Short mmCIF file of C-alpha atoms in Angstrom, two decimals:
data_model
loop_
_atom_site.label_atom_id
_atom_site.label_comp_id
_atom_site.label_asym_id
_atom_site.label_seq_id
_atom_site.Cartn_x
_atom_site.Cartn_y
_atom_site.Cartn_z
CA ALA W 1 -4.92 -17.06 -5.09
CA GLN W 2 -5.56 -14.15 -2.64
CA THR W 3 -7.35 -11.20 -4.31
CA VAL W 4 -8.92 -8.11 -3.18
CA THR W 5 -11.88 -6.60 -5.16
CA GLN W 6 -13.25 -3.03 -4.99
CA SER W 7 -16.26 -2.96 -7.25
CA GLN W 8 -16.85 0.84 -7.10
CA PRO W 9 -14.40 2.71 -9.30
CA GLU W 10 -15.96 6.06 -8.07
CA MET W 11 -18.32 7.32 -5.35
CA SER W 12 -19.63 10.65 -4.63
CA VAL W 13 -21.26 12.03 -1.51
CA GLN W 14 -22.59 15.28 -0.26
CA GLU W 15 -20.52 17.05 2.48
CA ALA W 16 -21.66 16.03 5.92
CA GLU W 17 -23.43 12.93 4.76
CA THR W 18 -22.47 9.26 5.14
CA VAL W 19 -20.84 7.00 2.45
CA THR W 20 -19.93 3.36 2.34
CA LEU W 21 -17.06 1.96 0.17
CA SER W 22 -17.18 -1.74 -0.57
CA CYS W 23 -14.36 -4.38 -0.54
CA THR W 24 -14.46 -8.13 -0.92
CA TYR W 25 -11.51 -10.48 -0.72
CA ASP W 26 -10.69 -14.07 -1.42
CA THR W 27 -8.44 -16.15 0.71
CA SER W 28 -8.18 -19.60 2.27
CA GLU W 29 -6.31 -18.23 5.35
CA SER W 30 -8.06 -17.91 8.68
CA ASP W 31 -5.76 -15.41 10.36
CA TYR W 32 -5.04 -12.12 8.49
CA TYR W 33 -5.31 -8.31 8.59
CA LEU W 34 -7.37 -6.02 6.51
CA PHE W 35 -6.80 -2.36 5.95
CA TRP W 36 -8.25 0.75 4.33
CA TYR W 37 -5.65 3.19 3.02
CA LYS W 38 -6.29 6.77 1.68
CA GLN W 39 -4.18 8.18 -1.10
CA PRO W 40 -4.74 11.91 -1.62
CA PRO W 41 -3.23 13.82 -4.52
CA SER W 42 0.05 14.02 -2.58
CA ARG W 43 0.37 10.31 -3.39
CA GLN W 44 1.35 9.19 0.14
CA MET W 45 -0.71 6.11 1.30
CA ILE W 46 -2.14 6.99 4.72
CA LEU W 47 -3.58 4.23 6.91
CA VAL W 48 -7.22 4.88 7.73
CA ILE W 49 -8.27 1.88 9.66
CA ARG W 50 -7.27 -1.74 10.20
CA GLN W 51 -9.06 -4.96 11.31
CA GLU W 52 -7.66 -8.12 12.66
CA ALA W 53 -9.60 -11.12 11.34
CA TYR W 54 -9.76 -12.97 14.70
CA LYS W 55 -11.50 -9.95 16.27
CA GLN W 56 -15.29 -9.99 15.81
CA GLN W 57 -15.69 -6.38 16.86
CA ASN W 58 -15.75 -4.00 13.95
CA ALA W 59 -12.84 -1.49 14.13
CA THR W 60 -13.74 2.27 14.57
CA GLU W 61 -11.54 5.28 14.16
CA ASN W 62 -13.41 8.52 14.71
CA ARG W 63 -15.63 9.12 11.72
CA PHE W 64 -14.41 5.91 10.08
CA SER W 65 -15.82 2.43 10.74
CA VAL W 66 -15.81 -0.89 9.05
CA ASN W 67 -18.35 -3.58 8.64
CA PHE W 68 -16.39 -6.83 8.73
CA GLN W 69 -18.18 -9.93 7.60
CA LYS W 70 -15.60 -12.68 7.75
CA ALA W 71 -17.84 -15.53 6.43
CA ALA W 72 -18.82 -13.35 3.46
CA LYS W 73 -15.27 -12.15 3.04
CA SER W 74 -16.50 -8.55 2.95
CA PHE W 75 -14.83 -5.50 4.53
CA SER W 76 -16.64 -2.22 3.81
CA LEU W 77 -15.63 1.23 5.04
CA LYS W 78 -18.16 3.78 6.30
CA ILE W 79 -17.29 7.41 6.43
CA SER W 80 -19.68 9.54 8.54
CA ASP W 81 -20.00 13.35 8.37
CA SER W 82 -18.02 13.39 5.16
CA GLN W 83 -15.57 16.27 4.90
CA LEU W 84 -13.98 17.87 1.92
CA GLY W 85 -10.60 16.63 3.14
CA ASP W 86 -11.84 13.09 2.76
CA ALA W 87 -11.66 13.39 -1.00
CA ALA W 88 -9.10 10.85 -2.19
CA MET W 89 -8.51 7.33 -3.55
CA TYR W 90 -9.30 4.65 -1.03
CA PHE W 91 -7.67 1.30 -1.20
CA CYS W 92 -8.62 -1.91 0.54
CA ALA W 93 -5.60 -4.13 1.39
CA TYR W 94 -5.07 -7.60 2.88
CA ARG W 95 -2.11 -9.39 4.55
CA VAL W 96 -1.70 -12.77 6.01
CA ARG W 97 -0.81 -12.55 9.68
CA ASP W 98 2.44 -14.40 9.95
CA SER W 99 3.83 -16.07 6.88
CA ASN W 100 3.41 -13.37 4.19
CA TYR W 101 4.90 -9.83 4.41
CA GLN W 102 3.22 -8.30 1.41
CA LEU W 103 0.08 -6.20 1.19
CA ILE W 104 -2.36 -7.27 -1.52
CA TRP W 105 -4.40 -4.31 -2.74
CA GLY W 106 -7.61 -3.63 -4.48
CA ALA W 107 -7.87 -1.35 -7.53
CA GLY W 108 -9.22 1.56 -5.42
CA THR W 109 -12.32 3.74 -5.19
CA LYS W 110 -12.19 7.44 -6.01
CA LEU W 111 -14.22 9.31 -3.38
CA ILE W 112 -15.60 12.75 -4.48
CA ILE W 113 -17.03 15.09 -1.85
CA LYS W 114 -19.66 17.53 -3.08
CA PRO W 115 -19.71 20.86 -1.13
CA ASP S 1 10.87 12.90 13.08
CA ALA S 2 11.18 12.72 9.31
CA GLY S 3 8.88 10.37 7.53
CA VAL S 4 9.82 7.91 4.79
CA THR S 5 11.87 9.87 2.17
CA GLN S 6 11.98 8.91 -1.45
CA SER S 7 14.11 10.36 -4.22
CA PRO S 8 13.86 11.59 -6.82
CA THR S 9 10.19 12.58 -6.81
CA HIS S 10 9.92 12.50 -10.57
CA LEU S 11 12.10 11.31 -13.42
CA ILE S 12 11.84 10.56 -17.10
CA LYS S 13 13.87 7.84 -18.68
CA THR S 14 14.28 6.33 -22.16
CA ARG S 15 13.38 2.75 -23.08
CA GLY S 16 16.43 0.48 -22.49
CA GLN S 17 18.03 2.71 -19.79
CA GLN S 18 18.63 1.83 -16.17
CA VAL S 19 17.21 3.67 -13.16
CA THR S 20 17.90 3.70 -9.46
CA LEU S 21 15.21 4.90 -6.93
CA ARG S 22 16.12 5.62 -3.31
CA CYS S 23 14.28 5.28 -0.02
CA SER S 24 15.23 6.29 3.47
CA PRO S 25 13.02 4.74 6.14
CA ILE S 26 11.86 6.32 9.36
CA SER S 27 14.58 6.36 11.92
CA GLY S 28 14.60 3.07 13.82
CA HIS S 29 12.71 1.23 11.18
CA LYS S 30 14.61 -1.81 9.95
CA SER S 31 12.31 -3.04 7.10
CA VAL S 32 11.72 -1.51 3.69
CA SER S 33 9.08 -2.69 1.08
CA TRP S 34 8.83 -1.55 -2.47
CA TYR S 35 5.55 -1.37 -4.39
CA GLN S 36 4.74 -0.48 -8.02
CA GLN S 37 1.47 1.40 -8.62
CA VAL S 38 0.44 1.70 -12.32
CA LEU S 39 -1.93 4.56 -12.95
CA GLY S 40 -5.45 3.62 -12.12
CA GLN S 41 -4.49 0.38 -10.28
CA GLY S 42 -3.65 -0.61 -6.74
CA PRO S 43 -0.01 -1.11 -5.68
CA GLN S 44 1.78 -4.39 -6.58
CA PHE S 45 4.51 -5.81 -4.19
CA ILE S 46 8.00 -5.85 -5.54
CA PHE S 47 10.39 -6.56 -2.68
CA GLN S 48 10.74 -6.53 1.15
CA TYR S 49 14.01 -6.20 2.96
CA TYR S 50 14.60 -6.65 6.60
CA GLU S 51 17.96 -6.19 8.31
CA LYS S 52 19.57 -6.10 4.91
CA GLU S 53 18.21 -9.45 3.69
CA GLU S 54 15.56 -9.99 1.12
CA ARG S 55 12.38 -11.33 2.86
CA GLY S 56 9.98 -11.32 -0.05
CA ARG S 57 9.81 -10.88 -3.72
CA GLY S 58 6.79 -10.29 -5.81
CA ASN S 59 6.09 -11.42 -9.38
CA PHE S 60 8.47 -9.12 -11.19
CA PRO S 61 11.19 -9.91 -13.71
CA ASP S 62 14.86 -10.08 -12.96
CA ARG S 63 15.35 -6.66 -14.34
CA PHE S 64 14.05 -5.51 -10.96
CA SER S 65 16.54 -5.72 -8.13
CA ALA S 66 16.94 -3.96 -4.69
CA ARG S 67 19.24 -3.81 -1.77
CA GLN S 68 19.29 -2.46 1.81
CA PHE S 69 22.27 -0.73 3.27
CA PRO S 70 23.65 -0.88 6.85
CA ASN S 71 21.71 2.34 7.66
CA TYR S 72 18.54 0.58 6.45
CA SER S 73 18.11 2.84 3.45
CA SER S 74 17.26 1.01 0.27
CA GLU S 75 17.62 1.26 -3.51
CA LEU S 76 15.43 -0.20 -6.15
CA ASN S 77 17.13 -0.80 -9.58
CA VAL S 78 15.29 -1.36 -12.81
CA ASN S 79 17.35 -2.32 -15.84
CA ALA S 80 16.41 -2.34 -19.52
CA LEU S 81 13.34 -0.11 -18.94
CA LEU S 82 10.17 -0.82 -20.83
CA LEU S 83 7.29 1.58 -21.46
CA GLY S 84 5.20 -0.64 -19.04
CA ASP S 85 7.56 0.30 -16.19
CA SER S 86 6.10 3.72 -16.10
CA ALA S 87 4.42 3.97 -12.64
CA LEU S 88 4.57 5.39 -9.20
CA TYR S 89 7.09 3.43 -7.07
CA LEU S 90 6.19 3.52 -3.42
CA CYS S 91 8.47 2.66 -0.49
CA ALA S 92 7.13 1.65 2.89
CA SER S 93 8.99 1.29 6.07
CA SER S 94 8.19 -0.55 9.37
CA PRO S 95 9.98 -1.32 12.57
CA THR S 96 10.11 -5.10 11.94
CA GLY S 97 9.56 -7.37 9.01
CA GLN S 98 5.97 -7.99 9.75
CA GLY S 99 4.76 -4.48 9.82
CA LEU S 100 3.15 -4.60 13.21
CA VAL S 101 -0.38 -5.04 12.20
CA GLY S 102 -0.22 -2.70 9.21
CA GLY S 103 2.39 -0.36 10.78
CA TYR S 104 3.71 0.43 7.35
CA THR S 105 4.53 4.10 6.72
CA PHE S 106 4.65 5.07 3.11
CA GLY S 107 6.56 7.68 1.37
CA SER S 108 5.21 9.87 -1.37
CA GLY S 109 6.74 7.81 -4.11
CA THR S 110 8.77 8.35 -7.20
CA ARG S 111 6.94 8.95 -10.43
CA LEU S 112 8.81 7.16 -13.25
CA THR S 113 7.94 7.89 -16.87
CA VAL S 114 9.55 5.85 -19.59
CA VAL S 115 9.49 7.26 -23.02
#
């Protein structure tokens, strides 16, 4: 079965510092996508960053970057220069490339930013 | 352009009742997916529709049904409501059935409370 695990229910970081959120997944597929979504109190899921499994280079989007370790089935999110607006629930999600249309989600990590 | 629109934003129903939730995708998007997010958990896939046909169904009972209209809007129906159906119901749209590498855009959800 395909599963996504986020082992940190809550993380806190001082404003302007760096924080890393962890995600592991289990799959027998070789071609898939991984995502980090942010869910603020407005409830809307917002895509933060995505990684295609066949790409060895780690994805980067401004202050957000990932550490993708395919063999270890690990996909962590690093947020640099944390800002108050980064406070939200962060969800890791997975989708098989072609044959499956659904996103499989972790339970989420609540990120608290301390001013 | 308007984003994904869901209605209503909140509603309260009594056990045993039926409820209909509505979703309007982004203009030009032909695929709609529905997810259930119970408080404190990640979303769970319910349905995906593309070009008015069901493309995927999650592990939900037959009390859950959906349809997509010619204008690509969608309705999710839940019959014989149970307390456990209380959740945030998220709708996501994408241009095609495969979401273009995570190209899902989410609405802000409908918060359903069953009492």
